[in-house]
Short mmCIF file of C-alpha atoms in Angstrom, two decimals:
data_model
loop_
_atom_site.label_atom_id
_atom_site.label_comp_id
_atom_site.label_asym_id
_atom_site.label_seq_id
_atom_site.Cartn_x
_atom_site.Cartn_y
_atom_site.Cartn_z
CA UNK Y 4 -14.56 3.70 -13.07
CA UNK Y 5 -15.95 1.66 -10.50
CA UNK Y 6 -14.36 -1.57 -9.21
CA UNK Y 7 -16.03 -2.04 -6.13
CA UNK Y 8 -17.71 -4.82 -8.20
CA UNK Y 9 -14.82 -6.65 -8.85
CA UNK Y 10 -13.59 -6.95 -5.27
CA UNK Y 11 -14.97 -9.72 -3.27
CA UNK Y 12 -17.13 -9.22 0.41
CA UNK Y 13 -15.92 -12.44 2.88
CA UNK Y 14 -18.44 -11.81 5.91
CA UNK Y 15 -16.75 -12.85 9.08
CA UNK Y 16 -13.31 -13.30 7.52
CA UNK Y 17 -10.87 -13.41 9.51
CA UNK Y 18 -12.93 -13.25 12.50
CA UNK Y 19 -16.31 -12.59 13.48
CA UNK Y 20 -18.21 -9.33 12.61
CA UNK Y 21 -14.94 -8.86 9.82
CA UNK Y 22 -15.98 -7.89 6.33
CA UNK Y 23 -13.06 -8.47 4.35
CA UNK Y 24 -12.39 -6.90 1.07
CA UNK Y 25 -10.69 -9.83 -1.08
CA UNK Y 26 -8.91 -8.44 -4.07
CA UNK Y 27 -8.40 -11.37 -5.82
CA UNK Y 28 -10.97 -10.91 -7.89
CA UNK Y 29 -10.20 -8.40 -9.44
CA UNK Y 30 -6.29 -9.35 -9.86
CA UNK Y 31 -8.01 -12.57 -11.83
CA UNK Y 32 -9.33 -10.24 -14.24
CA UNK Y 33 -6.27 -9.07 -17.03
CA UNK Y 34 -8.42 -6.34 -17.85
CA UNK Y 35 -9.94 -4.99 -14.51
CA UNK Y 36 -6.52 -5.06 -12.89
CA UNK Y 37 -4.88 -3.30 -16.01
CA UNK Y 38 -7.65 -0.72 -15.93
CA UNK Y 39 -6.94 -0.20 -12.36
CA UNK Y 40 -3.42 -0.28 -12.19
CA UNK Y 41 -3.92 2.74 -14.83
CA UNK Y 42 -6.29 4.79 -12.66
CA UNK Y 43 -4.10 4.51 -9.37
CA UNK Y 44 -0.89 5.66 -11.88
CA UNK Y 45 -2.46 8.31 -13.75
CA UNK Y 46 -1.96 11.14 -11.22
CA UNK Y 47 1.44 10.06 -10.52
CA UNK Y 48 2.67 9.91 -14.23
CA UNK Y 49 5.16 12.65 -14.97
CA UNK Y 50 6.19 13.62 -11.42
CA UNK Y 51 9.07 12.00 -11.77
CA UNK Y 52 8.55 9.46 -9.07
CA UNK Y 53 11.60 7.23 -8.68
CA UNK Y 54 10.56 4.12 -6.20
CA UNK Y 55 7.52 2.42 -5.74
CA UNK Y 56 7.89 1.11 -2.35
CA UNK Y 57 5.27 -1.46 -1.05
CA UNK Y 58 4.75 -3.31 2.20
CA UNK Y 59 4.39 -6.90 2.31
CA UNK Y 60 2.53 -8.76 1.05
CA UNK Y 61 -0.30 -7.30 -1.62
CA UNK Y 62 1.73 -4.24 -1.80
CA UNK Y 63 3.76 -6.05 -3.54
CA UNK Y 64 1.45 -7.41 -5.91
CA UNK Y 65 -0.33 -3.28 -6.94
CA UNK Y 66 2.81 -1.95 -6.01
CA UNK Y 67 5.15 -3.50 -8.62
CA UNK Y 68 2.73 -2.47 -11.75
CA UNK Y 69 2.64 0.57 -10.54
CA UNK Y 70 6.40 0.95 -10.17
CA UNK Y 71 6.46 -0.32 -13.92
CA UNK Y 72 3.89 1.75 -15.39
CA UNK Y 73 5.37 4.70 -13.58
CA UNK Y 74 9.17 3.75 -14.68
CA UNK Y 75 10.11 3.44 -11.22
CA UNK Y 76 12.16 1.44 -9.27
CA UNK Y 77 10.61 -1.10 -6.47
CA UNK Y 78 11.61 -1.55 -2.85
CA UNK Y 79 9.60 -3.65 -1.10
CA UNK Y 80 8.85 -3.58 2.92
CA UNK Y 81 8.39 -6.59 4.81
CA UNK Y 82 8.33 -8.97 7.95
CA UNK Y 83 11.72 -8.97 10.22
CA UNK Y 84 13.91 -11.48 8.70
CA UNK Y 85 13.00 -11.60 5.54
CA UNK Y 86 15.30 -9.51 3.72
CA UNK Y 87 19.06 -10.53 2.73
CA UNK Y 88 20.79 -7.28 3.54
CA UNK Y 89 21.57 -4.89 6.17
CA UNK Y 90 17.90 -3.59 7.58
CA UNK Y 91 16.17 -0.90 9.18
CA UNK Y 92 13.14 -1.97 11.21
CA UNK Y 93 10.21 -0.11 12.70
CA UNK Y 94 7.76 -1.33 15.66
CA UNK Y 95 4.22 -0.05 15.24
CA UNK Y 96 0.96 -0.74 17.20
CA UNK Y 97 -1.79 -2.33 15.87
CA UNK Y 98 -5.85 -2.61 17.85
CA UNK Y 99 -4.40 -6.01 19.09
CA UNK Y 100 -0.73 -5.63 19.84
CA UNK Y 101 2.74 -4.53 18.28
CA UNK Y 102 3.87 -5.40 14.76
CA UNK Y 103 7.28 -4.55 12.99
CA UNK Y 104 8.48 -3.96 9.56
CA UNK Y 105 12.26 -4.22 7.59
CA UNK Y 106 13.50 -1.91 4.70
CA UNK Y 107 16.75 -2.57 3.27
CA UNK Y 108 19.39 0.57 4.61
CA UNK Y 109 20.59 0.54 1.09
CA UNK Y 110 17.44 0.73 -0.91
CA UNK Y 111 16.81 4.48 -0.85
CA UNK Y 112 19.33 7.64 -1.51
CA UNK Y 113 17.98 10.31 -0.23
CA UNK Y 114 16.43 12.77 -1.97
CA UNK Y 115 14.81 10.18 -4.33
CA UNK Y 116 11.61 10.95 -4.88
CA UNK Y 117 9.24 7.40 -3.08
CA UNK Y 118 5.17 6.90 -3.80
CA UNK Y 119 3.92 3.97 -1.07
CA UNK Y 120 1.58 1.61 -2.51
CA UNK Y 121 -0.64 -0.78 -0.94
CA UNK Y 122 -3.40 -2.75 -1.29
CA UNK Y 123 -5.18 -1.37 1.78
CA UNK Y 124 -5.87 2.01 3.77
CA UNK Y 125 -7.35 0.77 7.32
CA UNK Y 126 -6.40 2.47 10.47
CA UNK Y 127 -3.13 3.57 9.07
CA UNK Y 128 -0.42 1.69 10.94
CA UNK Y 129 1.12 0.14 7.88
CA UNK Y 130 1.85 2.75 6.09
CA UNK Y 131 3.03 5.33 9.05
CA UNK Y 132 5.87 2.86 9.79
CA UNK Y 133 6.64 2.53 6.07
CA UNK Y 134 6.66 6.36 5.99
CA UNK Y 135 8.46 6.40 9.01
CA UNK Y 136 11.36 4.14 7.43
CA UNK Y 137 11.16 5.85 3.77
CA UNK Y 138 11.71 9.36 5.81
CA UNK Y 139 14.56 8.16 7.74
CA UNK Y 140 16.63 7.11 5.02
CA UNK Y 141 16.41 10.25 3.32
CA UNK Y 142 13.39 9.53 1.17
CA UNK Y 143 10.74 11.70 0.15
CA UNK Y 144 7.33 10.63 0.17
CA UNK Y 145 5.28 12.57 -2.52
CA UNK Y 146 2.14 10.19 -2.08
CA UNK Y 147 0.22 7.53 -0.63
CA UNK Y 148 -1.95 4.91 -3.23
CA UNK Y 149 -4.35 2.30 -1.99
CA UNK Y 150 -6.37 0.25 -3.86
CA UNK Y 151 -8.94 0.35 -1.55
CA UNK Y 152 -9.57 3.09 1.45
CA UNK Y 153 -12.11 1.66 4.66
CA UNK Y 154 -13.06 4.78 5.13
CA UNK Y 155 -15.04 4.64 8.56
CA UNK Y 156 -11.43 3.18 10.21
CA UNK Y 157 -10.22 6.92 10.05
CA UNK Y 158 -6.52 5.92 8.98
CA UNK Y 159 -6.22 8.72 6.85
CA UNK Y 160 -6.80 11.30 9.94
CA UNK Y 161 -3.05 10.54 10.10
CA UNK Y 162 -1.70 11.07 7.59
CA UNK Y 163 -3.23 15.02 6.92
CA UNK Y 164 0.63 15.93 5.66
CA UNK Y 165 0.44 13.73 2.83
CA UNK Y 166 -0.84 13.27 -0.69
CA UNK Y 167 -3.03 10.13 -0.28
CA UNK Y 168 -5.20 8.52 -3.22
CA UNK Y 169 -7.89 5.62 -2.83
CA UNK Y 170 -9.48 4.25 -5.75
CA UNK Y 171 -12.25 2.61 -3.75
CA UNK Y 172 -13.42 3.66 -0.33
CA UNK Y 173 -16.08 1.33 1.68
#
């Protein structure tokens, strides 16, 4: 199935010379987002995935359907201070400066089996500190899903050691 025509093309959003790929358009539509919620599950189901973790923000919004669909439990990953519990946090670099994400210490035993979900697959920065954080506390990452993939950003030349899966590349 394609969806690139459900997903929404803001020229110059957030800046200048930005094409940005708005997924709300496709979230609007029950029976788009079901369908694709399906397709980014469907090589997943019966691998006995166990979390669903998702960095903030629109990984939480693919990432907790899939973690239902998939039986799973959902951790989510997100901005420093915005969890209640103890926290591990990891500083990554983005084109324009540093950024840094939290993961509750307590949300993954290791062993357990983690898929990351997000919305987006850019230059890869996201999700390496996410990995990072799942792989310190113990967690195995058995695959990468993104809604959408920008392919010509290269983030997935990172990420060779895992199993990564993009319904939509651009």
């Amino acid at each position: 199935m394609d969806f690139k025509e459900n997903i929404r093309v803001v020229a110059d959003f957030p800046e200048a010379g930005i094409r940005f790929k708005d997924i709300t358009t496709l979230l609007k539509d029950g029976k788009r987002f079901h369908q694709a919620i399906d397709a980014l599950t469907k090589p997943f189901k019966g691998q006995g995935i166990e979390l669903v973790v998702g960095p903030e923000a629109r990984g939480f919004v693919i990432g907790a359907p899939v973690a239902y669909a998939l039986e799973a439990g959902f951790v989510p990953v997100r901005k420093p201070g915005k969890l209640p519990a103890e926290t591990l946090k990891h500083e990554y670099n983005l084109e324009y400066g540093k950024d840094s994400l939290e993961i509750h210490k307590d949300a993954i035993i290791p062993g357990q089996s983690v898929l990351i979900v997000d919305d987006l697959l850019a230059t890869g920065g996201t999700v390496q500190a996410t990995i990072a954080m799942v792989e310190a506390l113990g967690g195995v990452v058995v695959g990468l899903v993104f809604l959408i993939e920008l392919s010509y950003l290269e983030g997935r030349k990172n990420l060779t050691n895992y199993n990564i899966m993009s319904l939509l590349k651009y």
